[in-house]
JSON list of C-alpha atoms in Angstrom, two decimals:
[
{"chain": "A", "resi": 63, "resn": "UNK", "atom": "CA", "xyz": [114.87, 93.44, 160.16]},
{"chain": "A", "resi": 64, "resn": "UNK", "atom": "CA", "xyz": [118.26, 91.54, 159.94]},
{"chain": "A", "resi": 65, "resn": "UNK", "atom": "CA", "xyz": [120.63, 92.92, 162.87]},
{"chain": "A", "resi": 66, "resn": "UNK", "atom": "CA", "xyz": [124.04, 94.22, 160.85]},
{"chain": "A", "resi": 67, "resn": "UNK", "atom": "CA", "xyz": [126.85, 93.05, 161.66]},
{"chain": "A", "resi": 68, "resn": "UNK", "atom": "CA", "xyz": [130.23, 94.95, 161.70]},
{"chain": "A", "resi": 69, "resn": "UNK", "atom": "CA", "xyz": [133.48, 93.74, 161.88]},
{"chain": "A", "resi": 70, "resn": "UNK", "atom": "CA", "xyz": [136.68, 95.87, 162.64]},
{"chain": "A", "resi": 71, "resn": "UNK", "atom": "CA", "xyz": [138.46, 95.21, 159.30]},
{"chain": "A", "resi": 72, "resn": "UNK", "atom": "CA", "xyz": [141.40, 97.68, 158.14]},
{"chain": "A", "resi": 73, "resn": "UNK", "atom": "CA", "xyz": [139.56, 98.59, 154.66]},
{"chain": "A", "resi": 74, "resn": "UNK", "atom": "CA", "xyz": [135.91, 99.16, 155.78]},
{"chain": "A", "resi": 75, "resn": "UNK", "atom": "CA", "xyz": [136.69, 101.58, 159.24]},
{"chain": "A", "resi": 76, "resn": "UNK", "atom": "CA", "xyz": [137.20, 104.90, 157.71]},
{"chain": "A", "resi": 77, "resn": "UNK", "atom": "CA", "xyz": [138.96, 108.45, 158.70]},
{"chain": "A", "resi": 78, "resn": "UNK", "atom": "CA", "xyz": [136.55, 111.57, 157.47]},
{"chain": "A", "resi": 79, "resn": "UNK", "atom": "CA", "xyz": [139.21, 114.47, 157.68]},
{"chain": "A", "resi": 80, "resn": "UNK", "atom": "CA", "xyz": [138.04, 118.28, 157.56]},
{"chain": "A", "resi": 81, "resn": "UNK", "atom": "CA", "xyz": [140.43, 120.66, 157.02]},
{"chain": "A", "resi": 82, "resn": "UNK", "atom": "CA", "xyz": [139.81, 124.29, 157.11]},
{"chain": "A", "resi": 83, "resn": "UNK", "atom": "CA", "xyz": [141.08, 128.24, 156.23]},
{"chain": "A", "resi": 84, "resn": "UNK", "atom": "CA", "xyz": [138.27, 130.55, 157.72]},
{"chain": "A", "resi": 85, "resn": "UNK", "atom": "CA", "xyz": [138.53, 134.06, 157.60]},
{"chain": "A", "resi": 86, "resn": "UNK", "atom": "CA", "xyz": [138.69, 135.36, 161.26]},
{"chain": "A", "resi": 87, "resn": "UNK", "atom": "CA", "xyz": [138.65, 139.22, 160.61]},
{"chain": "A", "resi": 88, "resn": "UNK", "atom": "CA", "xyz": [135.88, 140.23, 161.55]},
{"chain": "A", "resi": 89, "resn": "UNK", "atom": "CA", "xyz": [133.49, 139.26, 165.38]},
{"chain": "A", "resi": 90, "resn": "UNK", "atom": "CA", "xyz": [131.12, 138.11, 162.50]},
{"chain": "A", "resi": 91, "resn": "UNK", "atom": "CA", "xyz": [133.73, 135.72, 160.94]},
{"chain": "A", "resi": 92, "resn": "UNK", "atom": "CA", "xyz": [135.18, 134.77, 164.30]},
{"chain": "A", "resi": 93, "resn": "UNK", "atom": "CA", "xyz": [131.40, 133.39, 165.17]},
{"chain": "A", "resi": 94, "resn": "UNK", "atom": "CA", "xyz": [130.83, 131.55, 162.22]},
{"chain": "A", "resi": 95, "resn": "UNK", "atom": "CA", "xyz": [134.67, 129.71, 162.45]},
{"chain": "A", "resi": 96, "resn": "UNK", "atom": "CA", "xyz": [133.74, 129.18, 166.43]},
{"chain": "A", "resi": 97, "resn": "UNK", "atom": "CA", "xyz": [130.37, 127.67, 165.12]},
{"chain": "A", "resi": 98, "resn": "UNK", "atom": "CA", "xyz": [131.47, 125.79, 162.11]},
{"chain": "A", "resi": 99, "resn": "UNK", "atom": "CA", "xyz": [134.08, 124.24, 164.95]},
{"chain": "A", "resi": 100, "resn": "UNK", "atom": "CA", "xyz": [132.10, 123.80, 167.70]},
{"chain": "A", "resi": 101, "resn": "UNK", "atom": "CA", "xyz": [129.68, 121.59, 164.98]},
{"chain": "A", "resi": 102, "resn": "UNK", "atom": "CA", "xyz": [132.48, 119.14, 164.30]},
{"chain": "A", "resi": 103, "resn": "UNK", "atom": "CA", "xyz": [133.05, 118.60, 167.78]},
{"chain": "A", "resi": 104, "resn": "UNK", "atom": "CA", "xyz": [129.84, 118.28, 168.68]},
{"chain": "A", "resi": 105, "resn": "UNK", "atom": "CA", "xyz": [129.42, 115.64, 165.28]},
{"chain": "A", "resi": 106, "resn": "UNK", "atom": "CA", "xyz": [132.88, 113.57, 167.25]},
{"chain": "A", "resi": 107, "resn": "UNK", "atom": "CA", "xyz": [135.56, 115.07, 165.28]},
{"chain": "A", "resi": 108, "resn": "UNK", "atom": "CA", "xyz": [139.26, 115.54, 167.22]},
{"chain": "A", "resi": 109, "resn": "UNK", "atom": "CA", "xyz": [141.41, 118.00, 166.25]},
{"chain": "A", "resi": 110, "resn": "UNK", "atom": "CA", "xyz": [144.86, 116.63, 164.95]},
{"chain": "A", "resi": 111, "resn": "UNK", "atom": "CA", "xyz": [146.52, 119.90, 164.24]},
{"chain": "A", "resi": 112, "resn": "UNK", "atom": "CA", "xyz": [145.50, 123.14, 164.03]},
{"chain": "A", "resi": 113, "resn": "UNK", "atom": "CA", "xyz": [142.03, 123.12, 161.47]},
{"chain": "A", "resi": 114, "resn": "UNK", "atom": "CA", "xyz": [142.44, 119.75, 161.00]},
{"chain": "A", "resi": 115, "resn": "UNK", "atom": "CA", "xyz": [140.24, 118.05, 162.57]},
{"chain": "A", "resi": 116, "resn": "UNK", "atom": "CA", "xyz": [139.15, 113.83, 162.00]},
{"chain": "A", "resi": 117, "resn": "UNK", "atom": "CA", "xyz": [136.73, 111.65, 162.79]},
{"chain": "A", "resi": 118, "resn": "UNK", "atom": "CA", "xyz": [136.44, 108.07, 162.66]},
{"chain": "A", "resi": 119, "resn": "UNK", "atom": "CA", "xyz": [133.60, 106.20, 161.17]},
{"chain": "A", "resi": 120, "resn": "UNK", "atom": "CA", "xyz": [132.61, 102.45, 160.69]},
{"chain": "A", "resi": 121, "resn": "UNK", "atom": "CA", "xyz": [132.12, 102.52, 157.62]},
{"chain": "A", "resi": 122, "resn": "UNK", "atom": "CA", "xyz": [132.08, 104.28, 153.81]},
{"chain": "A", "resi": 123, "resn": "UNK", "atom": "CA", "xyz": [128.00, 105.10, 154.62]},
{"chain": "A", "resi": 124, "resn": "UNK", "atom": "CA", "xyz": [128.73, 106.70, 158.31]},
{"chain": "A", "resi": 125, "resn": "UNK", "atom": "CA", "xyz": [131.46, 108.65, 156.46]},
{"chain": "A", "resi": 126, "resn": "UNK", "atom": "CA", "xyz": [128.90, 110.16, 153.92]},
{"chain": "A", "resi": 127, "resn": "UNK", "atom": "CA", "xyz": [126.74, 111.18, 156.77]},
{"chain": "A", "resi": 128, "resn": "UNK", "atom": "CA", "xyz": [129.32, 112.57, 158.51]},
{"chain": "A", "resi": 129, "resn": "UNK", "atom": "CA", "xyz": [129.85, 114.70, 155.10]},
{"chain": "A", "resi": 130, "resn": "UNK", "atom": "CA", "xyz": [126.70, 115.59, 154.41]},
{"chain": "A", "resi": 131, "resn": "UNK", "atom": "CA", "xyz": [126.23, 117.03, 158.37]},
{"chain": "A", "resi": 132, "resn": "UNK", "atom": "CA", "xyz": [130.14, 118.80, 157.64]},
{"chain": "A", "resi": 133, "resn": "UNK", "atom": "CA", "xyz": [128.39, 120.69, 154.15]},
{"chain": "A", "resi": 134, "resn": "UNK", "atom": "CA", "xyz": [125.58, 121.98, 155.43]},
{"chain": "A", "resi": 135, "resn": "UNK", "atom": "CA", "xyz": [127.66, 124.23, 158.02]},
{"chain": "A", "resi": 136, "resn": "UNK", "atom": "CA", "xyz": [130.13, 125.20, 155.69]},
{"chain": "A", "resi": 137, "resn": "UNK", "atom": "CA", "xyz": [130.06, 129.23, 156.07]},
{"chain": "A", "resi": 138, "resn": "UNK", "atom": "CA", "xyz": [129.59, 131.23, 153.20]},
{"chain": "A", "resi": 139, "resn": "UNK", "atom": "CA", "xyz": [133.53, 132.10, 152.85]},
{"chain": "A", "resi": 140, "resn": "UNK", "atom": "CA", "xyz": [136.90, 130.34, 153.64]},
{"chain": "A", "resi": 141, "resn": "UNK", "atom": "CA", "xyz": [138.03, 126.70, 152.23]},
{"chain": "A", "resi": 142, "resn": "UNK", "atom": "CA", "xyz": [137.16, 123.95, 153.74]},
{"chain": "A", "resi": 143, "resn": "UNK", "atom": "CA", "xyz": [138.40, 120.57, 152.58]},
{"chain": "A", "resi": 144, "resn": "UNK", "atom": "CA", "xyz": [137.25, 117.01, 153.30]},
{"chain": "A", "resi": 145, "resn": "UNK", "atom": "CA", "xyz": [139.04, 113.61, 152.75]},
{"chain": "A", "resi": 146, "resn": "UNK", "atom": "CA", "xyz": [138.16, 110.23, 153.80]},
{"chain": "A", "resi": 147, "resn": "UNK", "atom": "CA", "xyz": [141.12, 107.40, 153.86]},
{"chain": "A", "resi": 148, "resn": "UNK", "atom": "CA", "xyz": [140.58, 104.22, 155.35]},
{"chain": "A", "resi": 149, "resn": "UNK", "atom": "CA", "xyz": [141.65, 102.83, 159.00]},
{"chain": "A", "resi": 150, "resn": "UNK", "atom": "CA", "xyz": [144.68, 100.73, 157.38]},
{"chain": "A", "resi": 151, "resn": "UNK", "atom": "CA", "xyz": [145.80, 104.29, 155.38]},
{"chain": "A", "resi": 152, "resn": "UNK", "atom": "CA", "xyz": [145.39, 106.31, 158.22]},
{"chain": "A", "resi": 153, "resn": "UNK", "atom": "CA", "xyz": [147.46, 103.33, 160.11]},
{"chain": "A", "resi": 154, "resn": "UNK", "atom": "CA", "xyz": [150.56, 104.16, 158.01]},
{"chain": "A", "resi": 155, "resn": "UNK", "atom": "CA", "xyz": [150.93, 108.11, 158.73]},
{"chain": "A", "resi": 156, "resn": "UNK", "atom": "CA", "xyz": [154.22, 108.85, 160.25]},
{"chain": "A", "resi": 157, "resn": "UNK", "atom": "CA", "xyz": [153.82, 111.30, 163.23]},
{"chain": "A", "resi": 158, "resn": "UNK", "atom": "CA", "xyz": [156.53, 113.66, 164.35]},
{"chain": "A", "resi": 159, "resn": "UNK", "atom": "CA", "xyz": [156.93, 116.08, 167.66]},
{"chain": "A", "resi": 160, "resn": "UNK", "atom": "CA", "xyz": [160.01, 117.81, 166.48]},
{"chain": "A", "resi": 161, "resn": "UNK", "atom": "CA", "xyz": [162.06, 114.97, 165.58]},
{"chain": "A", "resi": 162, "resn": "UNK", "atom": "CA", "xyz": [160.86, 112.35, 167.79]},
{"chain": "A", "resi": 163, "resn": "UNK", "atom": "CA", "xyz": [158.35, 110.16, 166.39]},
{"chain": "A", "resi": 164, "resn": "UNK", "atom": "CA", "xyz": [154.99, 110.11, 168.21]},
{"chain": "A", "resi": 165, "resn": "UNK", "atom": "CA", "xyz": [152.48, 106.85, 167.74]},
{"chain": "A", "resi": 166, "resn": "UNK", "atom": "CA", "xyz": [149.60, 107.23, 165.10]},
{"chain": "A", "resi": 167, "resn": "UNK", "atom": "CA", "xyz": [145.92, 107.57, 167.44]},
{"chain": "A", "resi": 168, "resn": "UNK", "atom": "CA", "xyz": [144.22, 104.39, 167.53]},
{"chain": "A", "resi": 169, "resn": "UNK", "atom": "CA", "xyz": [140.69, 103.72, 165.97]},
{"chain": "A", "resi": 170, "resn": "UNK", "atom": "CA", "xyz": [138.22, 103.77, 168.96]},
{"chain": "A", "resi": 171, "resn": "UNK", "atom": "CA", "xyz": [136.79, 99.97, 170.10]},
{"chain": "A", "resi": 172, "resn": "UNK", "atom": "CA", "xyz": [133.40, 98.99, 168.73]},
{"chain": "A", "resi": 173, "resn": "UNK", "atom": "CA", "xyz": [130.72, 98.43, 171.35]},
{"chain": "A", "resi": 174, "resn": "UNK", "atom": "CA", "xyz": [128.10, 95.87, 171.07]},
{"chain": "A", "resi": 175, "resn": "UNK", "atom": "CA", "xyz": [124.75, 97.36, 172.98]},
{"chain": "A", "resi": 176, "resn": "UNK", "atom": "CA", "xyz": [121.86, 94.86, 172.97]}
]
């Protein structure tokens, strides 16, 4: 099987974005937002701002996986939202603290295990 090869280009890296409005009024809708969360942590997702949460992925396929894993703990209520953008989009968001502009986070470095 040919080895695939994967280089760090601006276009094929993409950003998988979930955003989120879970109802939290009830312990049984505080459970399923803590385990709807918890999932996209576990699945390498970083939370940007409150229920926003991204994840990086290498390419458009990783991104769809990364969907498909995000759907199928979806809870049965709330909005969830997902967007995917790629690295050189994601590259050119302006970041604030207040007024003071913060740098954009970084795409993590590729490792090559063999």
């Amino acid at each position: 099987m040919p080895r695939r090869e994967y280089t760090l280009s601006g276009y094929r890296g993409m950003w998988l974005f979930a955003m989120f409005d879970l109802p939290v009024g009830t312990k049984a809708e505080r459970k399923r937002y803590a385990k709807f969360r918890k999932m996209l942590v576990e699945d390498g997702f970083s939370m940007l701002q409150f229920s926003v949460y991204a994840r990086y992925c290498v390419d458009e396929e990783s991104a769809l996986a990364h969907r498909r894993q995000v759907r199928s703990a979806i809870p049965p209520e709330g909005y969830v939202r997902l967007l995917s953008i790629t690295d050189r989009q994601f590259g050119k968001m302006e970041n604030f603290v207040g007024k003071k502009p913060v740098p954009a986070q970084k795409a993590p470095q590729q490792l090559s295990l063999f």
